[in-house]
PDB file of C-alpha atoms and ligand atoms in Angstrom:
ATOM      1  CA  UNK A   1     -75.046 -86.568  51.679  1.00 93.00           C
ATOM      2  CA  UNK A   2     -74.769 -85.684  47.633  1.00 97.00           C
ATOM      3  CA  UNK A   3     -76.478 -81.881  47.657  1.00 96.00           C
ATOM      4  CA  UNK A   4     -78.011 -81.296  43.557  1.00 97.00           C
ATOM      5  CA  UNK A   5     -78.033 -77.979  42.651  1.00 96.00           C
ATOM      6  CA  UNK A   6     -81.472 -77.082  40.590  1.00 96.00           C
ATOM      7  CA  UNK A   7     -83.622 -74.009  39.028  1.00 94.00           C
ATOM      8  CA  UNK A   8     -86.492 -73.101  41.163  1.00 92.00           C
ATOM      9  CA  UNK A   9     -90.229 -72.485  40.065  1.00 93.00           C
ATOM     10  CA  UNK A  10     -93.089 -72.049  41.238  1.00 93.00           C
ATOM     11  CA  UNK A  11     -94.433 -75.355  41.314  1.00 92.00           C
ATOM     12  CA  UNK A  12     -94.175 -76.876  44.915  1.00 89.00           C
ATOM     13  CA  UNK A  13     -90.629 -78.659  45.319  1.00 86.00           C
ATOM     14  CA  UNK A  14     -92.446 -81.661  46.632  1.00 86.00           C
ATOM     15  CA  UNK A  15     -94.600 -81.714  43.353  1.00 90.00           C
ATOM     16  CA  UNK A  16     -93.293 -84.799  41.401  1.00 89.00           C
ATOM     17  CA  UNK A  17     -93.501 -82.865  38.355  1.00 92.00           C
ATOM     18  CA  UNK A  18     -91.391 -79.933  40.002  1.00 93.00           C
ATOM     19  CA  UNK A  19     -87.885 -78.894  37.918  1.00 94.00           C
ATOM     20  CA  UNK A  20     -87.400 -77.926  34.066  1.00 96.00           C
ATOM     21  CA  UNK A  21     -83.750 -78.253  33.684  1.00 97.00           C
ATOM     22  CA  UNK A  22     -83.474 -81.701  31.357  1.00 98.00           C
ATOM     23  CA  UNK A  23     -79.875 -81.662  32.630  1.00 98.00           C
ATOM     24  CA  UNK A  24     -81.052 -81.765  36.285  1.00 98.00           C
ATOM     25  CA  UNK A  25     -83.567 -84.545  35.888  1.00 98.00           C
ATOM     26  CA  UNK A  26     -80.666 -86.800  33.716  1.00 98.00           C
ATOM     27  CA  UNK A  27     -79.320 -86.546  37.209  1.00 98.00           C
ATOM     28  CA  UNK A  28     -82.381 -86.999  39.114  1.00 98.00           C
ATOM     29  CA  UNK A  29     -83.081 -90.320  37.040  1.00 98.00           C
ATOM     30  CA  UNK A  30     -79.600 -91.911  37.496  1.00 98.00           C
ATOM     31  CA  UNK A  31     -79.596 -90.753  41.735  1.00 98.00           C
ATOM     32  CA  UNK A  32     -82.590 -92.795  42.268  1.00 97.00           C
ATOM     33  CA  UNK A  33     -81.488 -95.677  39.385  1.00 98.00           C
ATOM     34  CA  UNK A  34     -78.489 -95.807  41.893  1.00 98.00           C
ATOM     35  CA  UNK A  35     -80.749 -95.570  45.066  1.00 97.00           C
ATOM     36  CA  UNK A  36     -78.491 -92.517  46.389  1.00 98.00           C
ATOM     37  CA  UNK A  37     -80.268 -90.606  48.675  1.00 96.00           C
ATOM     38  CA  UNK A  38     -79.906 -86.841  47.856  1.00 96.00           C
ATOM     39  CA  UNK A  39     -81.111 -83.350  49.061  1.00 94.00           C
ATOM     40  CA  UNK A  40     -82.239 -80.713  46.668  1.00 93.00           C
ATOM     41  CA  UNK A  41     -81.498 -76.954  46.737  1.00 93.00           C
ATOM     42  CA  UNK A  42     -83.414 -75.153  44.521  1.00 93.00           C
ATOM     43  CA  UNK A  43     -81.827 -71.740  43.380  1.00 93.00           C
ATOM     44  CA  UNK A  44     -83.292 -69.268  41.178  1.00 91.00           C
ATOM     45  CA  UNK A  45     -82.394 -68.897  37.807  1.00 91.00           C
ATOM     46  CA  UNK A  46     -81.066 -65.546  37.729  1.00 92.00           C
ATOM     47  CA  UNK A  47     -78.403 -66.803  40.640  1.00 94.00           C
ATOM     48  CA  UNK A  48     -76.888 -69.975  38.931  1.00 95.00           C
ATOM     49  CA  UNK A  49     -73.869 -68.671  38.524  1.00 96.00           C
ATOM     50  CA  UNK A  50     -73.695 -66.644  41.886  1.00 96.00           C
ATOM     51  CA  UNK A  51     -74.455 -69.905  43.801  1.00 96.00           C
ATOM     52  CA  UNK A  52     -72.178 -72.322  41.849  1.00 97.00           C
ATOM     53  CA  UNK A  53     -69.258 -69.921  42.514  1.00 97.00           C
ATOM     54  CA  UNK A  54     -69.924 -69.961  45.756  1.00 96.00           C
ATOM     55  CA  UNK A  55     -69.565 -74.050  46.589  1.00 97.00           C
ATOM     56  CA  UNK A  56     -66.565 -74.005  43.747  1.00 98.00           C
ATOM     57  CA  UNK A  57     -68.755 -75.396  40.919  1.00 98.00           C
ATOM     58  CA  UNK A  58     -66.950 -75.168  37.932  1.00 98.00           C
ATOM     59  CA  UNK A  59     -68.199 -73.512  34.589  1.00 98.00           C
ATOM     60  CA  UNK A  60     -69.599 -75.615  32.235  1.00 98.00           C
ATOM     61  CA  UNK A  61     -69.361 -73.640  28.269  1.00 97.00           C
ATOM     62  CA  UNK A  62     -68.577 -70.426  27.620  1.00 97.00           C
ATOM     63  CA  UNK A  63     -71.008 -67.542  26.329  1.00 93.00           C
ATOM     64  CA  UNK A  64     -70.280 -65.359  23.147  1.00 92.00           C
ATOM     65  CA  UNK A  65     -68.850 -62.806  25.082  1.00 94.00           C
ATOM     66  CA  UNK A  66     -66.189 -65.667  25.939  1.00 97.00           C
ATOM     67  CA  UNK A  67     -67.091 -65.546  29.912  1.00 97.00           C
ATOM     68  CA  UNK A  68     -67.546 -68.811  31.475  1.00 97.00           C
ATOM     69  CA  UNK A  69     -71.402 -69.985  31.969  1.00 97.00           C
ATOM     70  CA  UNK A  70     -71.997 -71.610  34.922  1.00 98.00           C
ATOM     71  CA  UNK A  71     -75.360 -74.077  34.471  1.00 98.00           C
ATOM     72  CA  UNK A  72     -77.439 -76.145  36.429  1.00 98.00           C
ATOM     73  CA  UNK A  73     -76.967 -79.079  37.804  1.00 98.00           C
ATOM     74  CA  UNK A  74     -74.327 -79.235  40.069  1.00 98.00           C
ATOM     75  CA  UNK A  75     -73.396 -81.286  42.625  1.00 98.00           C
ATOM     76  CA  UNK A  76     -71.950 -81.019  46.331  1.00 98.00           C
ATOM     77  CA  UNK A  77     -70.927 -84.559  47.830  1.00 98.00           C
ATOM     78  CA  UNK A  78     -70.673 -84.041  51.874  1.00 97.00           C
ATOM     79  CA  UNK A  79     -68.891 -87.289  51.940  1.00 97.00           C
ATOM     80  CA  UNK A  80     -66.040 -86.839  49.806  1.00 98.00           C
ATOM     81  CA  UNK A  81     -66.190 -82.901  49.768  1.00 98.00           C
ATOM     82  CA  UNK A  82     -66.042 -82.675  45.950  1.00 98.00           C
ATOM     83  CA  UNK A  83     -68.429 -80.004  43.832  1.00 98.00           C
ATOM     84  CA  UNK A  84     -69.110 -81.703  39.964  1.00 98.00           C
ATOM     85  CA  UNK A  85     -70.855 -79.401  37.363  1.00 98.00           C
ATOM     86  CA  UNK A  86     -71.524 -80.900  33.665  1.00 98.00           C
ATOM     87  CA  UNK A  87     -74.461 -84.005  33.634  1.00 98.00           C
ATOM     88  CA  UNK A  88     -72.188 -86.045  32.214  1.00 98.00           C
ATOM     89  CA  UNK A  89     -69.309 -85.757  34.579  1.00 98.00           C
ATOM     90  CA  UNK A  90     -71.569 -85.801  37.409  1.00 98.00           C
ATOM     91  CA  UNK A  91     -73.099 -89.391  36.402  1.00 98.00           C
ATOM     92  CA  UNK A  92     -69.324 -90.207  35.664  1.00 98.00           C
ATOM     93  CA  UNK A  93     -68.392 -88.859  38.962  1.00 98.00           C
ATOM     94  CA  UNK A  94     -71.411 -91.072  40.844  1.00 98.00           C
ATOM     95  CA  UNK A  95     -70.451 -94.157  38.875  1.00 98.00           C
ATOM     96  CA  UNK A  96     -66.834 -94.019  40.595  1.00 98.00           C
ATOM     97  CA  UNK A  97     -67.376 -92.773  43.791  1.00 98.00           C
ATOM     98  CA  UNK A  98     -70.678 -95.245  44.463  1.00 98.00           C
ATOM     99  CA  UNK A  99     -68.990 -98.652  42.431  1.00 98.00           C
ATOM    100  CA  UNK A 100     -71.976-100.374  44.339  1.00 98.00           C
ATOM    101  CA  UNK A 101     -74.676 -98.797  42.206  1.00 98.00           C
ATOM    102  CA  UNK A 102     -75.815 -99.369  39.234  1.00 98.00           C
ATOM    103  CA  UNK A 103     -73.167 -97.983  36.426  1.00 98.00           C
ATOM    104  CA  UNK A 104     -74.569 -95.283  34.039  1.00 98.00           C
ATOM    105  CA  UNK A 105     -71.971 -95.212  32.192  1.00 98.00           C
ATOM    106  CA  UNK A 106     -70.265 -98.660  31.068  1.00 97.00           C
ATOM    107  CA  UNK A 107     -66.696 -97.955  30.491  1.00 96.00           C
ATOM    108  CA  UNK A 108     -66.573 -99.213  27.029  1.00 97.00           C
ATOM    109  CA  UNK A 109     -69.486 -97.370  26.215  1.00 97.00           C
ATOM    110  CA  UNK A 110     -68.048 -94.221  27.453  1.00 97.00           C
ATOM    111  CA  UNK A 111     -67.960 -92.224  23.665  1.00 98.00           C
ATOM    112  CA  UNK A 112     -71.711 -93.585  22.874  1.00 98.00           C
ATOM    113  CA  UNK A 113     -72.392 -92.295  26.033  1.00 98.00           C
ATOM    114  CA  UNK A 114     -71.557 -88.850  25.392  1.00 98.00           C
ATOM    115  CA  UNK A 115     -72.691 -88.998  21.504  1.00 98.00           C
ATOM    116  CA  UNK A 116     -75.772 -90.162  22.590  1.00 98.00           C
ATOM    117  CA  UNK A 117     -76.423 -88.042  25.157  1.00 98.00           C
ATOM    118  CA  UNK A 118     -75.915 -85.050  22.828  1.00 97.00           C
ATOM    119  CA  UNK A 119     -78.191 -86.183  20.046  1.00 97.00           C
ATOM    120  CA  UNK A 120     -80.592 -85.549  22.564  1.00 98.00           C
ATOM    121  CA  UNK A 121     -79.832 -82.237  23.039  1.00 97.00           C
ATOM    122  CA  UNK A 122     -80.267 -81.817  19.517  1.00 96.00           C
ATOM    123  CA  UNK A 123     -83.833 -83.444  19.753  1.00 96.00           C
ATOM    124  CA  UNK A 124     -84.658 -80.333  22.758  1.00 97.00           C
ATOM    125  CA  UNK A 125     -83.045 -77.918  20.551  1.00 96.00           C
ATOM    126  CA  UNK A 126     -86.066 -78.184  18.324  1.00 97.00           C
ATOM    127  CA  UNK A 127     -88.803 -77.991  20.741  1.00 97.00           C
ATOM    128  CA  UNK A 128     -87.172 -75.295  22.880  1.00 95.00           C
ATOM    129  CA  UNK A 129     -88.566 -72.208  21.001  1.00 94.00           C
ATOM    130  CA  UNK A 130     -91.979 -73.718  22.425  1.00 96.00           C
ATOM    131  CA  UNK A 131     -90.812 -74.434  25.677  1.00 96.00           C
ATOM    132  CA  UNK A 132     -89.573 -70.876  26.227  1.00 93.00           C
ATOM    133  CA  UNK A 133     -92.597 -69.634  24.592  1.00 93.00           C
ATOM    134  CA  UNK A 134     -95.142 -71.264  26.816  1.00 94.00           C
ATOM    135  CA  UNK A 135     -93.118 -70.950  30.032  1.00 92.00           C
ATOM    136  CA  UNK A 136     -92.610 -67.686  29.745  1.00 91.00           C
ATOM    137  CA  UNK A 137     -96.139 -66.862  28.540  1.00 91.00           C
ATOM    138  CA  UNK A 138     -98.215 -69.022  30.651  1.00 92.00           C
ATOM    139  CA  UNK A 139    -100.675 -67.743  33.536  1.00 89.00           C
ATOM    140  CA  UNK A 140    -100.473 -68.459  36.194  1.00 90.00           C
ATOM    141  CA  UNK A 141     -96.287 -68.028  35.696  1.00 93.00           C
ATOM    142  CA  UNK A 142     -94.589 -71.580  36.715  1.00 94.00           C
ATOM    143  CA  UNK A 143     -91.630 -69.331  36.717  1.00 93.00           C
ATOM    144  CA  UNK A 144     -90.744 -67.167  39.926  1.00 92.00           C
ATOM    145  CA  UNK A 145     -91.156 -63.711  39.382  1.00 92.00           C
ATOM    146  CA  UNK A 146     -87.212 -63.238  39.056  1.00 91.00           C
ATOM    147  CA  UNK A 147     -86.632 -65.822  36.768  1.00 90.00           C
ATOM    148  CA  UNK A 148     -89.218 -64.715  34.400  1.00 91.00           C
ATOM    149  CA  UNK A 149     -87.675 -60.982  34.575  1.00 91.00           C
ATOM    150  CA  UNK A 150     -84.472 -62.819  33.078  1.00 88.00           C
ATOM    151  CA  UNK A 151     -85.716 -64.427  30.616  1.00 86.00           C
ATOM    152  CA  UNK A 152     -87.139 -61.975  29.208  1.00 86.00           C
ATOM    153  CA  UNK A 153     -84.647 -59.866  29.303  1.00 86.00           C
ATOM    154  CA  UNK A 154     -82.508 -62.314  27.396  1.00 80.00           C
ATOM    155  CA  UNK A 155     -84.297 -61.775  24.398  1.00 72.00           C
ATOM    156  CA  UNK A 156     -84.112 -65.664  23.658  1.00 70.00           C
ATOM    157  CA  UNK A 157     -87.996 -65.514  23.881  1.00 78.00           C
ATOM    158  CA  UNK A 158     -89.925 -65.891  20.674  1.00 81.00           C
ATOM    159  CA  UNK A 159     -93.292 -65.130  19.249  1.00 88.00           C
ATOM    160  CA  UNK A 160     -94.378 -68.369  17.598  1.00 93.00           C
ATOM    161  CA  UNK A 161     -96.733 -69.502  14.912  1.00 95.00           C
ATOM    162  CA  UNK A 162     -98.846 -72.368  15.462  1.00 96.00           C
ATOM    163  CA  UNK A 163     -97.523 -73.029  12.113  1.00 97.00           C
ATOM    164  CA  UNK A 164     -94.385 -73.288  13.564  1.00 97.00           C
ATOM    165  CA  UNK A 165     -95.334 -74.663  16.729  1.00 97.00           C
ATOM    166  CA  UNK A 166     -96.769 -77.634  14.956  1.00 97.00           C
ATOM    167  CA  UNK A 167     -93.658 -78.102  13.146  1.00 98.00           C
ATOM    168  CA  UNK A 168     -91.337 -78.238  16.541  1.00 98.00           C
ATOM    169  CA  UNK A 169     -93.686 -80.632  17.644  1.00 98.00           C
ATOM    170  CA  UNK A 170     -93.120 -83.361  14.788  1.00 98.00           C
ATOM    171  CA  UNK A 171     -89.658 -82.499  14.639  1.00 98.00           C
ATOM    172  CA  UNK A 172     -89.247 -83.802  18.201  1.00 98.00           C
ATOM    173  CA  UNK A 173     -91.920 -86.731  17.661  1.00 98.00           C
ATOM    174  CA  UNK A 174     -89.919 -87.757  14.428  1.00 98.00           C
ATOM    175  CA  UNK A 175     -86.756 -87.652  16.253  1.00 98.00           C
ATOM    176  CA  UNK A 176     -87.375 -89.704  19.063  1.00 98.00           C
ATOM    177  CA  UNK A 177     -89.360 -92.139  16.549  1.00 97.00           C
ATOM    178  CA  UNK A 178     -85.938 -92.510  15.047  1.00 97.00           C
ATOM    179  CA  UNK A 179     -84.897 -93.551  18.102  1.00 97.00           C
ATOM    180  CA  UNK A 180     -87.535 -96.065  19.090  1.00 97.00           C
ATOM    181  CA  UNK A 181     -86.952 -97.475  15.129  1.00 96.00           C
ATOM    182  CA  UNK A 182     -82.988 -98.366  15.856  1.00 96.00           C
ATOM    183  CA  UNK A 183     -83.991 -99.982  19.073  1.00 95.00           C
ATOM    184  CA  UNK A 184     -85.510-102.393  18.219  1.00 91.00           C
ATOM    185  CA  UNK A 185     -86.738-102.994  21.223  1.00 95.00           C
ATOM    186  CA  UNK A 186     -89.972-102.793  23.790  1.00 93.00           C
ATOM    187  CA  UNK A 187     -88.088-101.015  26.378  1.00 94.00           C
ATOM    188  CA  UNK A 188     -88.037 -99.725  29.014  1.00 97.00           C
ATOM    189  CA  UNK A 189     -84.545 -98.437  28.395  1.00 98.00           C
ATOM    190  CA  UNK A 190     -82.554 -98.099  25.244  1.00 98.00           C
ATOM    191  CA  UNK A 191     -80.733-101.260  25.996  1.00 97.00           C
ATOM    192  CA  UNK A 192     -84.702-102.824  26.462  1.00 97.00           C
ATOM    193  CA  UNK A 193     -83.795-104.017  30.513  1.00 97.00           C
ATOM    194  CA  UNK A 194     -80.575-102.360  31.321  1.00 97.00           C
ATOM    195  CA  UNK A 195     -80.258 -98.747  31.822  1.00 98.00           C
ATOM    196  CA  UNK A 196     -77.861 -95.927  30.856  1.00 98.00           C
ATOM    197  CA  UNK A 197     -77.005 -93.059  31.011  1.00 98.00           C
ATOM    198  CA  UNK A 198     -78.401 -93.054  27.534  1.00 98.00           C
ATOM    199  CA  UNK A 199     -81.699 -93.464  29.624  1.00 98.00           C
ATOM    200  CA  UNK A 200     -81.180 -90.568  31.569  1.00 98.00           C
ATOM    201  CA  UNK A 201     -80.906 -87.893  28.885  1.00 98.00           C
ATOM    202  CA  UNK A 202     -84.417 -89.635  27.343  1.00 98.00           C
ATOM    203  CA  UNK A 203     -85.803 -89.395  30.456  1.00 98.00           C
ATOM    204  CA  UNK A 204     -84.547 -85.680  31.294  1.00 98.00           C
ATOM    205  CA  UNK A 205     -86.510 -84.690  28.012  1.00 98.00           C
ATOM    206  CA  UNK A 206     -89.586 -86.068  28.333  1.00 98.00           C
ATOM    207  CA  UNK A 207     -89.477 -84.875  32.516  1.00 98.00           C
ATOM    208  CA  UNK A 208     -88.635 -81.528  31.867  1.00 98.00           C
ATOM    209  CA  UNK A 209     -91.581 -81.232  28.996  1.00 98.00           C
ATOM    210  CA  UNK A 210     -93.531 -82.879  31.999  1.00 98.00           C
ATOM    211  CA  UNK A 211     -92.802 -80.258  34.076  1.00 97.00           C
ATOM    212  CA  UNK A 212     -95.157 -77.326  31.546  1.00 96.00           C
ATOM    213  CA  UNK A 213     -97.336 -80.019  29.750  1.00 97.00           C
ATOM    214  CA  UNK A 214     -98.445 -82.085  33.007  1.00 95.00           C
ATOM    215  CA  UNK A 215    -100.454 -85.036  32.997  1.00 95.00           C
ATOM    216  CA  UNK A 216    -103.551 -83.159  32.251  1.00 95.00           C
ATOM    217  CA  UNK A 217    -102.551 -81.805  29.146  1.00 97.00           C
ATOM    218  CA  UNK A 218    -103.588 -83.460  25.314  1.00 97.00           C
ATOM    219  CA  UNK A 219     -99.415 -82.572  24.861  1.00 97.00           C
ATOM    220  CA  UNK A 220     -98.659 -85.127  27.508  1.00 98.00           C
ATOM    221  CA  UNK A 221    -101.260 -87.403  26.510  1.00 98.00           C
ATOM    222  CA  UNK A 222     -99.883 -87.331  23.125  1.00 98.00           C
ATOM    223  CA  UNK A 223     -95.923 -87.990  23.704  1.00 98.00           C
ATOM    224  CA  UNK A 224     -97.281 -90.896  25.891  1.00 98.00           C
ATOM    225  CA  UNK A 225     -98.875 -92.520  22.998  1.00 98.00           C
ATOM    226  CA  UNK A 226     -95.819 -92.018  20.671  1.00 98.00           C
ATOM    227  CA  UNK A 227     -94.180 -94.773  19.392  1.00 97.00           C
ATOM    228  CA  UNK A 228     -96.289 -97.958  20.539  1.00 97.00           C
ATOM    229  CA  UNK A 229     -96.076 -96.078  24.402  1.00 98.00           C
ATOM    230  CA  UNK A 230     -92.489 -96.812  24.600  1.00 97.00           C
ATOM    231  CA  UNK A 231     -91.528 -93.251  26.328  1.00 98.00           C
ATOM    232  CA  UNK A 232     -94.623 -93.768  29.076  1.00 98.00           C
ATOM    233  CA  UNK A 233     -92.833 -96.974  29.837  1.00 98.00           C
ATOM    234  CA  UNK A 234     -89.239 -95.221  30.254  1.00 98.00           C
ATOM    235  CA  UNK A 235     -91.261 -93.015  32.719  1.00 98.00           C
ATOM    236  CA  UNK A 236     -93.318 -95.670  34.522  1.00 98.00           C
ATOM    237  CA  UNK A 237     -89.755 -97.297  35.254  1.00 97.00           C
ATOM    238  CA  UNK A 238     -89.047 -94.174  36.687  1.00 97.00           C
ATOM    239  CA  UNK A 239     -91.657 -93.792  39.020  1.00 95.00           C
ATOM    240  CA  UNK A 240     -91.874 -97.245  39.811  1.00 96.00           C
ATOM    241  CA  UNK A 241     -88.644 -96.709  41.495  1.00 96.00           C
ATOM    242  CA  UNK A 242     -88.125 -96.185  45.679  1.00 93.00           C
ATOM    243  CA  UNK A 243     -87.923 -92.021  46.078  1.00 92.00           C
ATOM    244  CA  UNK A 244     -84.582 -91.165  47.108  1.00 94.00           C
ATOM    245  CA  UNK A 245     -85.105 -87.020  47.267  1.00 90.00           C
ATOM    246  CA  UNK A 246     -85.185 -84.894  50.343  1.00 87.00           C
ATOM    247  CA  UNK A 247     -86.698 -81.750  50.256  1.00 74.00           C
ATOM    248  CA  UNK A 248     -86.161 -80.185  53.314  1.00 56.00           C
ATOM    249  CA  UNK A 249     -83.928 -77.264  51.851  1.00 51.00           C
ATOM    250  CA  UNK A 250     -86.496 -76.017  49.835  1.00 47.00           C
ATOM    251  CA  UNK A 251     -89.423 -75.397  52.563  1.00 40.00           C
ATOM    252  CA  UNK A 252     -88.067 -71.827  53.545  1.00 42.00           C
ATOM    253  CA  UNK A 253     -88.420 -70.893  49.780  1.00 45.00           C
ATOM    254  CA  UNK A 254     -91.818 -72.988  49.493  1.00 40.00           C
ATOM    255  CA  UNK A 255     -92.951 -69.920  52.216  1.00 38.00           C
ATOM    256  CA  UNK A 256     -92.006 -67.095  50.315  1.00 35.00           C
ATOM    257  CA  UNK A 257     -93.843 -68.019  46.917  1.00 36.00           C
ATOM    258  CA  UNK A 258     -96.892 -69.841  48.523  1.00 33.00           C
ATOM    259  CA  UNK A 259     -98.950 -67.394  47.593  1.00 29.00           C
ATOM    260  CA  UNK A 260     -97.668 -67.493  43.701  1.00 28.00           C
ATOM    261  CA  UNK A 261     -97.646 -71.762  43.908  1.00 27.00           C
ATOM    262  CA  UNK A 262    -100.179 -73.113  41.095  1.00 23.00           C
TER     263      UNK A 262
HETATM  264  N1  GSH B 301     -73.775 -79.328  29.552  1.00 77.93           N
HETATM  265  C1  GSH B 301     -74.559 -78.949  30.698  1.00 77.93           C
HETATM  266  C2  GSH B 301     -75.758 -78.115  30.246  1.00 77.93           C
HETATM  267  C3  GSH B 301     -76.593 -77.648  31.418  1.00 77.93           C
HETATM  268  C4  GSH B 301     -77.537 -76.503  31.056  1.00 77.93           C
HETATM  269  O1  GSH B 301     -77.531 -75.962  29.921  1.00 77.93           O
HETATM  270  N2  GSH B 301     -78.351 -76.074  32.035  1.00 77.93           N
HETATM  271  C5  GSH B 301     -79.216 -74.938  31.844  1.00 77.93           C
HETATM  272  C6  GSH B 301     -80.573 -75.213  32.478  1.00 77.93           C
HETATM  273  S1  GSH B 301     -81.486 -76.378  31.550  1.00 77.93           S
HETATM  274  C7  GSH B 301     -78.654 -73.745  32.605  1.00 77.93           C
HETATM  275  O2  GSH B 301     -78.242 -73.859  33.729  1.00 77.93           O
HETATM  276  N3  GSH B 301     -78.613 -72.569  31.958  1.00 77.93           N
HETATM  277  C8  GSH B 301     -78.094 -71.396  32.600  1.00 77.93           C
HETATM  278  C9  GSH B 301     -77.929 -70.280  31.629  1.00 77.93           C
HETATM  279  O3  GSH B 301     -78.260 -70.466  30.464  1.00 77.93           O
HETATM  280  O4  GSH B 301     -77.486 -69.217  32.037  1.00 77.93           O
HETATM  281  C10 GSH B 301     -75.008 -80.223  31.440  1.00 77.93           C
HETATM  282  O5  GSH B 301     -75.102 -81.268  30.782  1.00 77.93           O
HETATM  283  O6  GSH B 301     -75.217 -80.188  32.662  1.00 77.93           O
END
């Protein structure tokens, strides 16, 4: 049984909305693309690094103090008894040990891949002023009370404009636009049927967002109108798809912040 290593909040584990880490839902996607049944362990963000030392989880960049950072997701695999930190590797690392699944990442494909899947980061860089800014403002807190201490006290935490809020907003619409342009195509996936791992980092954006603007919101409603609808058919695919996720790990922790759960 594959084990995925995630941040914690306060939303209830079994909410399908529940998780902010794009990074952890990239994995997410391609688990249940591949039909790989999984369990998830949710950890608290102030203990990533505590936790992946732990199971052997290797560091994934290094801060500006030149210490290793250790980052959500990471993987245990009970069958093969091998710990993979880094998206990218992990998909890699599912795509060779499962050969029966769907492949993520094609091997000639492999640089576009990566390139790919770090233009998106590039997309979430832009929006991630707001994301911090809401998340760490909103009440109720989606954040544990923990995890909100330490993001605080990271100072990464902004005081935004609307102004500037606005202008996050179309930076990340215009971006993926340019995406949908060079596709060419109605979707679901980049490739129109078959998926990537090009998918997953779409997909990790747009379910992480998910996670603070939920269905509810005029945010959501908005993104899901972008671009003919092209990004509510990338998650429709999702959901369409059998759930593979346990969640019996996270009921003891479910206990202790019932009374915070929104
Ligand atoms: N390159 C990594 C990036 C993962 C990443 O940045 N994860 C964030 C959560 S979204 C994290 O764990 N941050 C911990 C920290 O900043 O201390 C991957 O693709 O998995």
């Amino acid at each position: 049984m594959i084990t995925l290593y995630d941040i914690r909040s306060t939303r209830s584990p079994t909410d399908p909305r529940s998780g902010y880490s794009p990074f952890s839902w990239r994995v997410r996607f391609t688990l249940r693309i591949k039909g790989l049944p999984y369990k998830h362990h949710w950890i608290e963000y102030p203990d990533i690094e505590g936790v992946a030392k732990s199971v052997g989880a290797d560091p994934t960049a290094e801060n500006p103090d030149g210490s290793s950072r250790y980052t959500v997701p990471f993987i245990h695999d009970s069958t093969t008894n091998k710990v993979v930190s880094n998206s990218f590797d992990i998909v890699d690392y599912l795509d060779s040990t499962y050969p029966d699944t769907i492949k993520m990442i094609p091997e000639e494909t492999r640089l576009l891949q990566s390139v790919f899947a770090d233009s998106v980061v590039t997309l979430q860089r832009y929006i991630f002023p707001v994301v911090a800014n809401t998340m760490v403002n909103r009440t109720p807190s989606l954040l544990t009370p923990r995890s909100l201490e330490a993001m605080r006290s990271r100072g990464s935490v902004l005081e935004l404009t609307d102004e500037q809020k606005k202008e996050a907003w179309a930076k990340l619409k215009d971006g993926m636009g340019d995406f949908a342009k060079l596709m060419n195509n109605e979707g679901p996936f980049v490739m129109g049927k078959k998926v990537c791992m090009a998918d997953a980092a779409l997909f990790g954006t747009f379910a992480a967002l998910r996670w603070l603007w939920d269905e509810t919101t005029n945010e959501w409603k908005d993104m899901m109108s972008w671009h003919g609808g092209r990004w509510s058919r990338l998650m429709e695919a999702f959901e369409g798809l059998p759930e593979v996720e346990k969640y019996s790990e996270a009921e003891g922790n479910l206990k202790i912040y019932g009374v915070a759960m929104v």
